């Protein structure tokens, strides 16, 4: 398939006609790049699964460009959902509702519910407006890889498999949206993201967390089907080392020496403050340890860079498990397949 690269966003009408005729368009959002199709066209939606190699039991998020679009897509909107929408939309928050009958089976992957997001990024906003339909869009990566936060990474994964890729620069948040179920009485976080638990609590006093997230290694089935997959993995094996920085540094440097003797190439995922402490084939900083938003924005790109350098094993520091740090650690632990050394 020919893939059109659109780097001039004044040419979005071309992308909109592709959506209208049932094609696939990769598009920037404030979180990560998405792979969009007309959400009301089951056949178009099923081609998303094919292009990504995505398991068919993993439902898609439907993106809207105005609140008016919401009513026909869902059965009801609870007062708490309304409060969350009023506060955090447009933005990196996906809310789960009971789906109306116009949502195709392919979007819901067999569930009775649908996830809806009103993104704040102007490019996806304009694409939806010009298309005149809501778009279903998962992250625009090959299934299992870290989500793409720039157009080059989308091209790496999907060139030749989709109709168009819109280049809108780097994504500002860098991690996928927070997913919150609003179908039960207490809103429940199914996937941590840029809108944190404490931000949600400023609007609704009670917020629950899917128990499968609290103890990710427990074998409890998560409510969001996508959260059960090992994900975000570069080709390199990722290992997280937690604990006191001096001990962690020693441990990693010793392991790097051993691996080097075995003929393996080793990377370290560190911060601006710690990068100089490590001796490895590639030491990458994801930003300052004092700026978790910066770390979130750089994490997926750093994981992909290790593959550019053909690194076999990556040792990563752990990051503070608070605020957006919860989303960072959720993605990092998944990319490591829960391979964590606690020193
Ligand atoms: O930030 C984002 O959310 C990005 C951008 C493109 O909008 N999209 C994204 O989509 O991350 P995806 O498909 O990679 O992840 C969607 C997650 C999956 O874990 C999926 O299982 C969950 O949302 N999900 C979707 N619909 C759901 C539903 N009805 N009930 C529970 N979980 C749902
Ligand atoms: Mg994804």
Coordinates of C-alpha atoms and ligand atoms in Angstrom, one line a residue:
X1 CA 0.0 0.0 0.0
X2 CA 1.2 3.5 -0.7
X3 CA 1.4 5.7 2.4
X4 CA 1.0 9.4 2.0
X5 CA 3.1 11.5 4.4
X6 CA 1.3 14.7 5.3
X7 CA 3.7 17.2 6.9
X8 CA 1.8 20.3 6.1
X9 CA -1.3 20.3 8.3
X10 CA -3.1 22.7 6.0
X11 CA -3.5 19.5 3.8
X12 CA -5.7 17.8 6.4
X13 CA -8.7 17.7 4.0
X14 CA -6.8 14.9 2.1
X15 CA -6.6 12.9 5.4
X16 CA -10.3 13.6 6.1
X17 CA -11.3 12.2 2.7
X18 CA -9.3 9.0 3.5
X19 CA -11.2 8.7 6.8
X20 CA -14.6 9.2 5.0
X21 CA -13.8 6.5 2.4
X22 CA -12.9 3.9 5.1
X23 CA -9.1 4.3 5.1
X24 CA -6.5 4.6 7.9
X25 CA -4.7 7.8 9.0
X26 CA -2.0 8.1 11.7
X27 CA -2.5 11.4 13.5
X28 CA -0.8 13.2 16.4
X29 CA -2.6 13.7 19.7
X30 CA -1.3 15.3 22.9
X31 CA -0.6 11.8 24.4
X32 CA 0.8 9.6 21.6
X33 CA 0.2 9.2 17.9
X34 CA -3.1 7.4 17.1
X35 CA -4.1 5.3 14.1
X36 CA -7.5 6.6 13.1
X37 CA -10.5 5.2 11.2
X38 CA -14.2 6.2 11.0
X39 CA -15.5 4.8 14.3
X40 CA -19.0 4.1 12.8
X41 CA -17.6 1.9 10.0
X42 CA -16.9 -1.6 11.3
X43 CA -15.0 -2.6 8.2
X44 CA -12.6 0.4 8.4
X45 CA -12.1 -0.3 12.2
X46 CA -11.3 -3.9 11.5
X47 CA -8.4 -2.8 9.2
X48 CA -6.8 -1.0 12.2
X49 CA -6.4 -4.4 14.0
X50 CA -4.8 -5.8 10.9
X51 CA -2.3 -3.0 10.4
X52 CA -1.2 -3.1 14.0
X53 CA -1.3 -6.8 14.5
X54 CA -3.6 -6.1 17.4
X55 CA -5.5 -8.9 19.3
X56 CA -9.2 -8.7 18.4
X57 CA -10.3 -8.8 22.0
X58 CA -8.8 -5.4 22.7
X59 CA -11.4 -2.6 22.3
X60 CA -10.6 0.8 20.8
X61 CA -11.1 4.4 22.1
X62 CA -13.5 6.6 20.1
X63 CA -12.3 10.2 19.7
X64 CA -14.6 13.2 19.4
X65 CA -14.1 16.9 18.6
X66 CA -17.1 18.4 20.4
X67 CA -19.4 17.4 23.3
X68 CA -22.3 17.4 20.8
X69 CA -20.8 14.2 19.3
X70 CA -21.1 12.3 22.5
X71 CA -24.9 11.9 23.0
X72 CA -25.4 9.5 20.0
X73 CA -22.5 7.3 21.0
X74 CA -23.4 6.4 24.6
X75 CA -26.6 5.3 26.4
X76 CA -26.3 7.6 29.4
X77 CA -23.9 10.0 31.1
X78 CA -23.7 9.9 34.9
X79 CA -23.5 13.2 36.9
X80 CA -19.9 12.2 38.0
X81 CA -18.9 11.5 34.4
X82 CA -20.3 15.0 33.5
X83 CA -18.1 16.6 36.2
X84 CA -15.0 14.8 34.9
X85 CA -15.8 15.8 31.3
X86 CA -16.4 19.4 32.3
X87 CA -13.0 19.6 34.1
X88 CA -10.6 17.5 32.0
X89 CA -12.0 17.6 28.4
X90 CA -10.5 18.3 26.0
X91 CA -7.4 16.4 27.3
X92 CA -5.7 13.1 28.1
X93 CA -8.7 11.4 29.8
X94 CA -10.7 8.5 28.4
X95 CA -14.1 7.8 30.0
X96 CA -15.9 4.4 29.7
X97 CA -19.7 4.6 29.1
X98 CA -22.4 2.0 28.1
X99 CA -22.2 2.1 24.3
X100 CA -25.2 3.1 22.1
X101 CA -26.3 0.8 19.3
X102 CA -24.4 2.8 16.6
X103 CA -21.0 1.7 18.0
X104 CA -19.8 -1.2 15.9
X105 CA -18.9 -4.5 17.5
X106 CA -15.3 -4.1 16.1
X107 CA -14.8 -1.0 18.3
X108 CA -16.2 -2.6 21.5
X109 CA -14.4 -6.0 20.9
X110 CA -17.5 -7.7 22.4
X111 CA -18.0 -5.5 25.4
X112 CA -21.2 -3.5 26.0
X113 CA -19.2 -0.4 26.8
X114 CA -17.1 2.1 24.8
X115 CA -14.2 4.4 25.8
X116 CA -14.6 8.0 24.6
X117 CA -11.9 10.7 24.5
X118 CA -12.0 14.4 23.5
X119 CA -8.4 15.1 22.7
X120 CA -6.9 18.7 23.0
X121 CA -4.4 18.4 20.1
X122 CA -5.5 20.7 17.3
X123 CA -4.5 18.3 14.5
X124 CA -6.7 15.4 15.6
X125 CA -9.4 17.9 16.5
X126 CA -9.4 19.4 13.0
X127 CA -9.2 15.9 11.4
X128 CA -12.4 14.8 13.2
X129 CA -14.2 18.1 12.3
X130 CA -13.2 17.8 8.6
X131 CA -14.2 14.1 8.5
X132 CA -17.5 14.8 10.2
X133 CA -17.4 11.5 12.1
X134 CA -15.8 10.3 15.4
X135 CA -12.6 8.3 14.9
X136 CA -11.6 5.1 16.6
X137 CA -7.8 5.3 17.3
X138 CA -5.5 3.1 19.2
X139 CA -1.8 4.1 19.6
X140 CA -0.1 4.0 16.2
X141 CA 2.5 1.4 16.9
X142 CA 2.9 -2.3 16.0
X143 CA 1.1 -4.1 18.8
X144 CA 3.5 -4.7 21.7
X145 CA 6.0 -1.9 20.8
X146 CA 6.3 1.3 22.8
X147 CA 3.7 3.9 21.6
X148 CA 5.0 6.4 19.1
X149 CA 5.5 10.0 20.3
X150 CA 6.7 11.4 16.9
X151 CA 6.0 10.7 13.2
X152 CA 9.3 9.0 12.5
X153 CA 8.4 6.1 14.9
X154 CA 5.0 5.8 13.2
X155 CA 6.8 5.5 9.9
X156 CA 9.1 2.8 11.4
X157 CA 6.1 0.7 12.4
X158 CA 3.3 1.4 9.9
X159 CA 4.8 2.7 6.6
X160 CA 3.2 0.7 3.8
X161 CA 0.4 -0.5 6.0
X162 CA -1.8 2.6 6.4
X163 CA -3.1 5.2 3.9
X164 CA -1.6 8.3 5.5
X165 CA 0.7 9.5 8.3
X166 CA 0.3 13.1 9.5
X167 CA 3.5 14.6 10.9
X168 CA 2.6 17.0 13.7
X169 CA 5.8 16.9 15.7
X170 CA 6.4 15.6 19.2
X171 CA 3.5 14.7 21.5
X172 CA 3.6 16.7 24.7
X173 CA 2.3 14.2 27.3
X174 CA 4.1 11.2 25.9
X175 CA 2.1 8.5 27.7
X176 CA -1.4 7.3 26.7
X177 CA -4.5 8.8 28.3
X178 CA -5.9 7.9 31.8
X179 CA -8.8 5.5 31.3
X180 CA -11.6 5.8 33.9
X181 CA -14.7 3.6 34.0
X182 CA -17.8 5.7 34.8
X183 CA -20.4 2.9 34.5
X184 CA -20.2 2.0 38.2
X185 CA -21.1 4.3 41.0
X186 CA -17.4 5.0 42.0
X187 CA -15.3 6.1 39.0
X188 CA -12.5 3.6 38.6
X189 CA -9.0 4.1 37.1
X190 CA -8.4 1.3 34.6
X191 CA -5.1 2.7 33.2
X192 CA -3.0 5.5 34.9
X193 CA -2.0 8.4 32.7
X194 CA -1.4 12.2 32.6
X195 CA -4.6 12.9 34.5
X196 CA -3.6 11.6 37.9
X197 CA -5.6 10.1 40.7
X198 CA -5.3 13.2 42.9
X199 CA -6.4 15.4 39.9
X200 CA -9.5 13.2 39.6
X201 CA -10.2 13.5 43.3
X202 CA -10.4 17.3 43.1
X203 CA -13.6 16.7 41.2
X204 CA -15.2 13.5 42.5
X205 CA -14.4 12.7 46.1
X206 CA -14.2 8.9 45.7
X207 CA -12.0 7.3 43.0
X208 CA -11.2 3.6 42.9
X209 CA -8.3 1.8 41.2
X210 CA -8.7 -1.4 39.3
X211 CA -7.2 -4.0 41.7
X212 CA -5.2 -5.5 38.9
X213 CA -3.2 -2.3 38.6
X214 CA -2.3 -2.1 42.3
X215 CA -0.6 -5.5 42.2
X216 CA 0.2 -5.8 38.5
X217 CA 2.0 -9.1 39.0
X218 CA -0.9 -10.7 40.9
X219 CA -2.6 -12.5 38.1
X220 CA -5.9 -10.6 38.7
X221 CA -7.5 -10.0 35.3
X222 CA -7.6 -6.2 34.6
X223 CA -11.0 -4.6 33.6
X224 CA -9.3 -3.0 30.5
X225 CA -8.5 -5.9 28.1
X226 CA -5.5 -4.1 26.8
X227 CA -3.8 -3.9 30.2
X228 CA -3.3 -7.7 30.4
X229 CA -0.8 -7.7 27.6
X230 CA 3.0 -7.3 28.0
X231 CA 3.5 -4.1 26.1
X232 CA 5.7 -1.2 25.3
X233 CA 8.6 -3.6 24.8
X234 CA 11.6 -2.7 22.7
X235 CA 13.5 -5.7 21.2
X236 CA 16.0 -5.3 24.0
X237 CA 15.3 -7.0 27.3
X238 CA 14.5 -4.4 30.0
X239 CA 15.3 -4.9 33.7
X240 CA 14.4 -2.4 36.4
X241 CA 16.8 -1.9 39.3
X242 CA 15.1 -0.3 42.4
X243 CA 16.6 0.9 45.7
X244 CA 19.3 3.1 47.1
X245 CA 21.1 5.0 44.3
X246 CA 24.6 4.0 45.4
X247 CA 23.8 0.3 45.6
X248 CA 21.8 0.4 42.4
X249 CA 24.7 2.1 40.5
X250 CA 27.1 -0.5 41.7
X251 CA 24.8 -3.4 40.8
X252 CA 24.1 -2.0 37.3
X253 CA 27.8 -1.3 36.6
X254 CA 28.8 -4.8 37.8
X255 CA 26.2 -6.4 35.6
X256 CA 27.2 -4.3 32.6
X257 CA 30.8 -5.7 33.0
X258 CA 29.6 -9.3 33.1
X259 CA 27.3 -8.9 30.1
X260 CA 30.1 -7.2 28.1
X261 CA 32.3 -10.2 28.8
X262 CA 29.5 -12.4 27.4
X263 CA 29.6 -10.3 24.2
X264 CA 26.2 -8.5 24.9
X265 CA 25.6 -4.8 24.3
X266 CA 24.1 -3.1 27.3
X267 CA 22.1 0.2 27.8
X268 CA 21.2 2.2 30.9
X269 CA 18.0 4.3 31.2
X270 CA 19.0 7.1 33.6
X271 CA 18.3 10.7 34.4
X272 CA 20.2 13.9 33.8
X273 CA 21.4 13.7 37.4
X274 CA 22.6 10.1 37.3
X275 CA 23.6 9.4 33.6
X276 CA 27.4 10.1 34.3
X277 CA 27.5 7.4 37.0
X278 CA 27.1 4.5 34.5
X279 CA 29.5 2.8 32.1
X280 CA 27.6 1.1 29.3
X281 CA 27.4 0.9 25.5
X282 CA 24.5 3.4 25.6
X283 CA 23.4 5.5 28.6
X284 CA 20.3 7.5 27.8
X285 CA 18.7 10.2 30.1
X286 CA 15.0 10.6 30.1
X287 CA 15.2 14.0 31.7
X288 CA 15.6 15.5 35.2
X289 CA 14.6 13.4 38.2
X290 CA 12.8 16.6 39.4
X291 CA 10.5 16.7 36.3
X292 CA 8.3 13.7 36.0
X293 CA 6.4 15.3 33.1
X294 CA 9.6 15.5 31.1
X295 CA 10.4 11.8 31.9
X296 CA 6.9 10.8 30.8
X297 CA 7.4 12.7 27.5
X298 CA 10.7 11.0 26.8
X299 CA 10.2 7.4 28.0
X300 CA 8.9 5.7 24.9
X301 CA 11.3 7.4 22.6
X302 CA 14.2 6.4 24.8
X303 CA 13.1 2.7 24.8
X304 CA 12.9 2.8 21.0
X305 CA 16.4 4.4 20.8
X306 CA 18.0 1.5 22.5
X307 CA 16.8 -0.7 19.5
X308 CA 18.3 1.8 17.0
X309 CA 21.7 1.0 18.8
X310 CA 21.0 -2.8 18.7
X311 CA 21.2 -3.0 22.5
X312 CA 20.6 -6.5 23.9
X313 CA 19.8 -5.6 27.6
X314 CA 18.6 -2.3 29.1
X315 CA 18.9 -1.6 32.9
X316 CA 16.5 1.1 34.0
X317 CA 16.3 3.1 37.2
X318 CA 12.9 3.2 38.9
X319 CA 11.1 6.5 39.1
X320 CA 9.0 8.0 42.0
X321 CA 5.6 6.1 42.1
X322 CA 3.5 9.3 42.6
X323 CA 1.5 11.6 40.3
X324 CA 2.3 10.9 36.7
X325 CA 5.1 8.7 38.1
X326 CA 2.4 6.0 38.5
X327 CA 1.8 6.0 34.8
X328 CA 5.6 6.0 34.1
X329 CA 6.2 3.0 36.3
X330 CA 3.1 1.2 34.9
X331 CA 4.5 1.4 31.4
X332 CA 8.1 0.7 32.4
X333 CA 7.2 -2.3 34.5
X334 CA 5.2 -3.7 31.5
X335 CA 8.1 -3.1 29.1
X336 CA 10.3 -5.0 31.6
X337 CA 7.7 -7.9 31.8
X338 CA 7.9 -7.2 35.6
X339 CA 11.6 -8.1 35.7
X340 CA 12.5 -6.0 38.7
X341 CA 15.6 -6.3 40.9
X342 CA 14.9 -4.8 44.4
X343 CA 18.2 -3.8 46.1
Ligands
LIG1 O1 -4.0 8.4 24.7 C1 -4.6 7.5 24.3 O2 -5.5 6.9 24.9 C2 -4.2 7.0 22.9 C3 -4.4 8.1 21.9 C4 -4.2 7.7 20.4 O3 -5.7 8.6 22.1 N1 -4.9 5.8 22.5 C5 -4.6 4.6 23.1 O4 -5.4 3.5 22.6 O5 -3.8 4.4 24.0 P1 -5.0 2.0 22.9 O6 -5.9 1.3 22.0 O7 -3.5 1.8 22.6 O8 -5.3 1.7 24.3 C6 -6.7 1.8 24.7 C7 -6.8 1.1 26.1 C8 -6.6 -0.4 26.0 O9 -6.0 -0.8 27.2 C9 -8.1 -0.9 26.0 O10 -8.2 -2.2 26.5 C10 -8.8 0.1 26.9 O11 -8.2 1.4 26.5 N2 -10.2 0.2 26.5 C11 -10.8 0.7 25.4 N3 -12.1 0.5 25.4 C12 -12.4 0.0 26.6 C13 -13.7 -0.4 27.2 N4 -14.8 -0.3 26.6 N5 -13.6 -0.9 28.5 C14 -12.4 -1.0 29.1 N6 -11.2 -0.7 28.6 C15 -11.2 -0.2 27.3
LIG2 MG1 -1.7 1.1 22.7

